[in-house]
Amino acid sequence: MPFSLMKRFDISVLMTDELRAFLQGAHPDPFRILGPHRLRDDVLVRVFRPDAREVSIKLDNNGSIVPAEKIQGDGL
């Protein structure tokens, strides 16, 4: 999705209840958490891969590969 079309909202911090619901498979809108999201003038990408040793993100604008950082022990 082009950056210019992405919806603006601040998701820099996940609420504990929202994260718990997601991890239990009970979140009503998992893509509110997952995928690319606008964060001010940047893009934040969240991926849930509990089985992955590493995750990389390929940037559309120049093809660079950026290693993702694991922020949550359950695979987020």
mmCIF file of N, CA and C in Angstrom:
data_model
loop_
_atom_site.group_PDB
_atom_site.id
_atom_site.type_symbol
_atom_site.label_atom_id
_atom_site.label_comp_id
_atom_site.label_asym_id
_atom_site.label_seq_id
_atom_site.Cartn_x
_atom_site.Cartn_y
_atom_site.Cartn_z
ATOM 1 N N MET A 1 0.854 -1.166 0.000
ATOM 2 C CA MET A 1 0.000 0.000 0.000
ATOM 3 C C MET A 1 0.902 1.231 0.000
ATOM 4 N N PRO A 2 0.675 2.176 -0.887
ATOM 5 C CA PRO A 2 1.485 3.387 -0.892
ATOM 6 C C PRO A 2 1.374 4.144 0.423
ATOM 7 N N PHE A 3 2.503 4.686 0.848
ATOM 8 C CA PHE A 3 2.556 5.428 2.112
ATOM 9 C C PHE A 3 1.494 6.517 2.156
ATOM 10 N N SER A 4 1.266 7.190 1.050
ATOM 11 C CA SER A 4 0.320 8.308 1.033
ATOM 12 C C SER A 4 -1.117 7.868 1.275
ATOM 13 N N LEU A 5 -1.438 6.599 1.046
ATOM 14 C CA LEU A 5 -2.803 6.105 1.239
ATOM 15 C C LEU A 5 -3.033 5.492 2.612
ATOM 16 N N MET A 6 -1.977 5.355 3.383
ATOM 17 C CA MET A 6 -2.105 4.701 4.683
ATOM 18 C C MET A 6 -2.833 5.591 5.671
ATOM 19 N N LYS A 7 -3.697 4.975 6.446
ATOM 20 C CA LYS A 7 -4.488 5.682 7.450
ATOM 21 C C LYS A 7 -3.589 6.184 8.577
ATOM 22 N N ARG A 8 -3.840 7.399 9.051
ATOM 23 C CA ARG A 8 -3.058 7.977 10.145
ATOM 24 C C ARG A 8 -3.695 7.657 11.490
ATOM 25 N N PHE A 9 -2.951 7.033 12.353
ATOM 26 C CA PHE A 9 -3.310 6.930 13.764
ATOM 27 C C PHE A 9 -2.086 6.451 14.510
ATOM 28 N N ASP A 10 -2.004 6.813 15.771
ATOM 29 C CA ASP A 10 -0.811 6.511 16.554
ATOM 30 C C ASP A 10 -0.950 5.141 17.191
ATOM 31 N N ILE A 11 -0.113 4.209 16.756
ATOM 32 C CA ILE A 11 -0.130 2.868 17.344
ATOM 33 C C ILE A 11 1.237 2.531 17.910
ATOM 34 N N SER A 12 1.980 3.549 18.301
ATOM 35 C CA SER A 12 3.338 3.310 18.778
ATOM 36 C C SER A 12 3.361 2.480 20.053
ATOM 37 N N VAL A 13 2.305 2.556 20.830
ATOM 38 C CA VAL A 13 2.228 1.791 22.069
ATOM 39 C C VAL A 13 0.956 0.947 22.028
ATOM 40 N N LEU A 14 1.119 -0.351 22.212
ATOM 41 C CA LEU A 14 -0.046 -1.234 22.272
ATOM 42 C C LEU A 14 -0.551 -1.304 23.702
ATOM 43 N N MET A 15 -1.830 -1.232 23.863
ATOM 44 C CA MET A 15 -2.429 -1.380 25.179
ATOM 45 C C MET A 15 -2.314 -2.850 25.591
ATOM 46 N N THR A 16 -2.089 -3.098 26.863
ATOM 47 C CA THR A 16 -1.917 -4.460 27.372
ATOM 48 C C THR A 16 -3.113 -5.336 27.034
ATOM 49 N N ASP A 17 -4.327 -4.826 27.217
ATOM 50 C CA ASP A 17 -5.530 -5.611 26.919
ATOM 51 C C ASP A 17 -5.622 -5.949 25.435
ATOM 52 N N GLU A 18 -5.247 -4.989 24.592
ATOM 53 C CA GLU A 18 -5.301 -5.213 23.151
ATOM 54 C C GLU A 18 -4.282 -6.277 22.732
ATOM 55 N N LEU A 19 -3.081 -6.206 23.273
ATOM 56 C CA LEU A 19 -2.052 -7.198 22.971
ATOM 57 C C LEU A 19 -2.461 -8.576 23.483
ATOM 58 N N ARG A 20 -3.005 -8.640 24.677
ATOM 59 C CA ARG A 20 -3.453 -9.919 25.248
ATOM 60 C C ARG A 20 -4.536 -10.541 24.366
ATOM 61 N N ALA A 21 -5.506 -9.743 23.943
ATOM 62 C CA ALA A 21 -6.576 -10.254 23.079
ATOM 63 C C ALA A 21 -6.005 -10.776 21.760
ATOM 64 N N PHE A 22 -5.036 -10.061 21.199
ATOM 65 C CA PHE A 22 -4.410 -10.502 19.956
ATOM 66 C C PHE A 22 -3.719 -11.852 20.146
ATOM 67 N N LEU A 23 -2.907 -11.966 21.192
ATOM 68 C CA LEU A 23 -2.154 -13.200 21.436
ATOM 69 C C LEU A 23 -3.058 -14.385 21.749
ATOM 70 N N GLN A 24 -4.261 -14.120 22.269
ATOM 71 C CA GLN A 24 -5.223 -15.186 22.560
ATOM 72 C C GLN A 24 -6.128 -15.482 21.367
ATOM 73 N N GLY A 25 -5.930 -14.771 20.258
ATOM 74 C CA GLY A 25 -6.757 -14.977 19.072
ATOM 75 C C GLY A 25 -8.139 -14.388 19.197
ATOM 76 N N ALA A 26 -8.325 -13.445 20.106
ATOM 77 C CA ALA A 26 -9.646 -12.874 20.353
ATOM 78 C C ALA A 26 -9.754 -11.411 19.928
ATOM 79 N N HIS A 27 -8.742 -10.865 19.289
ATOM 80 C CA HIS A 27 -8.785 -9.460 18.877
ATOM 81 C C HIS A 27 -9.731 -9.330 17.687
ATOM 82 N N PRO A 28 -10.676 -8.383 17.716
ATOM 83 C CA PRO A 28 -11.647 -8.264 16.634
ATOM 84 C C PRO A 28 -11.052 -7.733 15.328
ATOM 85 N N ASP A 29 -9.887 -7.094 15.385
ATOM 86 C CA ASP A 29 -9.277 -6.512 14.190
ATOM 87 C C ASP A 29 -7.757 -6.666 14.262
ATOM 88 N N PRO A 30 -7.217 -7.866 13.979
ATOM 89 C CA PRO A 30 -5.776 -8.087 14.122
ATOM 90 C C PRO A 30 -4.923 -7.184 13.233
ATOM 91 N N PHE A 31 -5.475 -6.700 12.119
ATOM 92 C CA PHE A 31 -4.692 -5.825 11.255
ATOM 93 C C PHE A 31 -4.622 -4.397 11.788
ATOM 94 N N ARG A 32 -5.293 -4.132 12.881
ATOM 95 C CA ARG A 32 -5.082 -2.879 13.616
ATOM 96 C C ARG A 32 -3.686 -2.920 14.240
ATOM 97 N N ILE A 33 -3.200 -4.135 14.522
ATOM 98 C CA ILE A 33 -1.883 -4.328 15.120
ATOM 99 C C ILE A 33 -0.852 -4.690 14.052
ATOM 100 N N LEU A 34 -1.184 -5.649 13.189
ATOM 101 C CA LEU A 34 -0.224 -6.200 12.230
ATOM 102 C C LEU A 34 -0.108 -5.379 10.955
ATOM 103 N N GLY A 35 1.035 -5.538 10.301
ATOM 104 C CA GLY A 35 1.244 -4.912 9.000
ATOM 105 C C GLY A 35 1.822 -3.514 9.099
ATOM 106 N N PRO A 36 1.851 -2.805 7.960
ATOM 107 C CA PRO A 36 2.411 -1.456 7.952
ATOM 108 C C PRO A 36 1.390 -0.427 8.430
ATOM 109 N N HIS A 37 1.871 0.518 9.204
ATOM 110 C CA HIS A 37 1.024 1.599 9.721
ATOM 111 C C HIS A 37 1.821 2.892 9.707
ATOM 112 N N ARG A 38 1.146 3.970 9.382
ATOM 113 C CA ARG A 38 1.777 5.288 9.461
ATOM 114 C C ARG A 38 1.978 5.654 10.911
ATOM 115 N N LEU A 39 3.121 6.200 11.199
ATOM 116 C CA LEU A 39 3.428 6.683 12.542
ATOM 117 C C LEU A 39 4.133 8.018 12.355
ATOM 118 N N ARG A 40 3.348 9.081 12.436
ATOM 119 C CA ARG A 40 3.839 10.420 12.110
ATOM 120 C C ARG A 40 4.377 10.415 10.679
ATOM 121 N N ASP A 41 5.648 10.694 10.463
ATOM 122 C CA ASP A 41 6.202 10.713 9.104
ATOM 123 C C ASP A 41 6.919 9.416 8.736
ATOM 124 N N ASP A 42 6.809 8.406 9.562
ATOM 125 C CA ASP A 42 7.473 7.126 9.327
ATOM 126 C C ASP A 42 6.445 6.021 9.139
ATOM 127 N N VAL A 43 6.939 4.830 8.901
ATOM 128 C CA VAL A 43 6.084 3.649 8.804
ATOM 129 C C VAL A 43 6.562 2.640 9.837
ATOM 130 N N LEU A 44 5.617 2.108 10.594
ATOM 131 C CA LEU A 44 5.879 1.061 11.572
ATOM 132 C C LEU A 44 5.286 -0.225 11.005
ATOM 133 N N VAL A 45 6.056 -1.301 11.000
ATOM 134 C CA VAL A 45 5.562 -2.585 10.494
ATOM 135 C C VAL A 45 5.613 -3.584 11.634
ATOM 136 N N ARG A 46 4.465 -4.194 11.928
ATOM 137 C CA ARG A 46 4.421 -5.238 12.952
ATOM 138 C C ARG A 46 4.115 -6.570 12.286
ATOM 139 N N VAL A 47 4.847 -7.584 12.712
ATOM 140 C CA VAL A 47 4.730 -8.936 12.163
ATOM 141 C C VAL A 47 4.597 -9.891 13.338
ATOM 142 N N PHE A 48 3.749 -10.882 13.202
ATOM 143 C CA PHE A 48 3.628 -11.912 14.236
ATOM 144 C C PHE A 48 4.099 -13.224 13.642
ATOM 145 N N ARG A 49 5.294 -13.638 14.010
ATOM 146 C CA ARG A 49 5.885 -14.887 13.537
ATOM 147 C C ARG A 49 6.569 -15.571 14.707
ATOM 148 N N PRO A 50 5.819 -16.242 15.576
ATOM 149 C CA PRO A 50 6.424 -16.853 16.760
ATOM 150 C C PRO A 50 7.448 -17.935 16.433
ATOM 151 N N ASP A 51 7.368 -18.525 15.233
ATOM 152 C CA ASP A 51 8.285 -19.600 14.855
ATOM 153 C C ASP A 51 9.542 -19.101 14.140
ATOM 154 N N ALA A 52 9.618 -17.823 13.840
ATOM 155 C CA ALA A 52 10.730 -17.286 13.042
ATOM 156 C C ALA A 52 11.977 -17.028 13.881
ATOM 157 N N ARG A 53 13.120 -17.318 13.291
ATOM 158 C CA ARG A 53 14.400 -16.970 13.928
ATOM 159 C C ARG A 53 14.737 -15.517 13.656
ATOM 160 N N GLU A 54 14.335 -15.044 12.473
ATOM 161 C CA GLU A 54 14.531 -13.641 12.119
ATOM 162 C C GLU A 54 13.494 -13.249 11.080
ATOM 163 N N VAL A 55 13.230 -11.969 10.997
ATOM 164 C CA VAL A 55 12.297 -11.412 10.023
ATOM 165 C C VAL A 55 12.964 -10.185 9.425
ATOM 166 N N SER A 56 12.864 -10.058 8.108
ATOM 167 C CA SER A 56 13.392 -8.885 7.422
ATOM 168 C C SER A 56 12.275 -8.236 6.629
ATOM 169 N N ILE A 57 12.401 -6.942 6.413
ATOM 170 C CA ILE A 57 11.400 -6.173 5.682
ATOM 171 C C ILE A 57 12.089 -5.558 4.470
ATOM 172 N N LYS A 58 11.512 -5.777 3.293
ATOM 173 C CA LYS A 58 12.063 -5.202 2.067
ATOM 174 C C LYS A 58 11.347 -3.890 1.780
ATOM 175 N N LEU A 59 12.108 -2.822 1.665
ATOM 176 C CA LEU A 59 11.548 -1.501 1.414
ATOM 177 C C LEU A 59 11.216 -1.334 -0.059
ATOM 178 N N ASP A 60 10.016 -0.811 -0.342
ATOM 179 C CA ASP A 60 9.586 -0.600 -1.721
ATOM 180 C C ASP A 60 10.391 0.486 -2.425
ATOM 181 N N ASN A 61 10.742 1.539 -1.696
ATOM 182 C CA ASN A 61 11.342 2.699 -2.357
ATOM 183 C C ASN A 61 12.740 2.442 -2.917
ATOM 184 N N ASN A 62 13.518 1.560 -2.293
ATOM 185 C CA ASN A 62 14.870 1.328 -2.803
ATOM 186 C C ASN A 62 15.311 -0.136 -2.751
ATOM 187 N N GLY A 63 14.435 -1.020 -2.323
ATOM 188 C CA GLY A 63 14.752 -2.443 -2.292
ATOM 189 C C GLY A 63 15.644 -2.884 -1.144
ATOM 190 N N SER A 64 15.968 -1.966 -0.241
ATOM 191 C CA SER A 64 16.805 -2.314 0.914
ATOM 192 C C SER A 64 16.112 -3.348 1.786
ATOM 193 N N ILE A 65 16.910 -4.187 2.425
ATOM 194 C CA ILE A 65 16.407 -5.178 3.369
ATOM 195 C C ILE A 65 16.750 -4.684 4.771
ATOM 196 N N VAL A 66 15.731 -4.576 5.617
ATOM 197 C CA VAL A 66 15.906 -4.074 6.982
ATOM 198 C C VAL A 66 15.545 -5.188 7.956
ATOM 199 N N PRO A 67 16.431 -5.543 8.879
ATOM 200 C CA PRO A 67 16.082 -6.571 9.862
ATOM 201 C C PRO A 67 15.050 -6.039 10.853
ATOM 202 N N ALA A 68 14.050 -6.849 11.130
ATOM 203 C CA ALA A 68 13.034 -6.472 12.118
ATOM 204 C C ALA A 68 13.579 -6.742 13.515
ATOM 205 N N GLU A 69 13.040 -6.033 14.470
ATOM 206 C CA GLU A 69 13.462 -6.177 15.861
ATOM 207 C C GLU A 69 12.342 -6.842 16.651
ATOM 208 N N LYS A 70 12.649 -7.932 17.341
ATOM 209 C CA LYS A 70 11.647 -8.615 18.164
ATOM 210 C C LYS A 70 11.388 -7.772 19.405
ATOM 211 N N ILE A 71 10.117 -7.414 19.618
ATOM 212 C CA ILE A 71 9.787 -6.548 20.753
ATOM 213 C C ILE A 71 8.972 -7.260 21.817
ATOM 214 N N GLN A 72 8.541 -8.474 21.520
ATOM 215 C CA GLN A 72 7.672 -9.185 22.448
ATOM 216 C C GLN A 72 7.998 -10.665 22.345
ATOM 217 N N GLY A 73 8.180 -11.334 23.456
ATOM 218 C CA GLY A 73 8.626 -12.718 23.482
ATOM 219 C C GLY A 73 7.748 -13.720 22.768
ATOM 220 N N ASP A 74 6.481 -13.388 22.540
ATOM 221 C CA ASP A 74 5.569 -14.325 21.893
ATOM 222 C C ASP A 74 5.615 -14.265 20.373
ATOM 223 N N GLY A 75 6.540 -13.487 19.812
ATOM 224 C CA GLY A 75 6.700 -13.481 18.364
ATOM 225 C C GLY A 75 6.319 -12.211 17.654
ATOM 226 N N LEU A 76 6.047 -11.149 18.379
ATOM 227 C CA LEU A 76 5.678 -9.876 17.750
ATOM 228 C C LEU A 76 6.918 -9.042 17.540
#
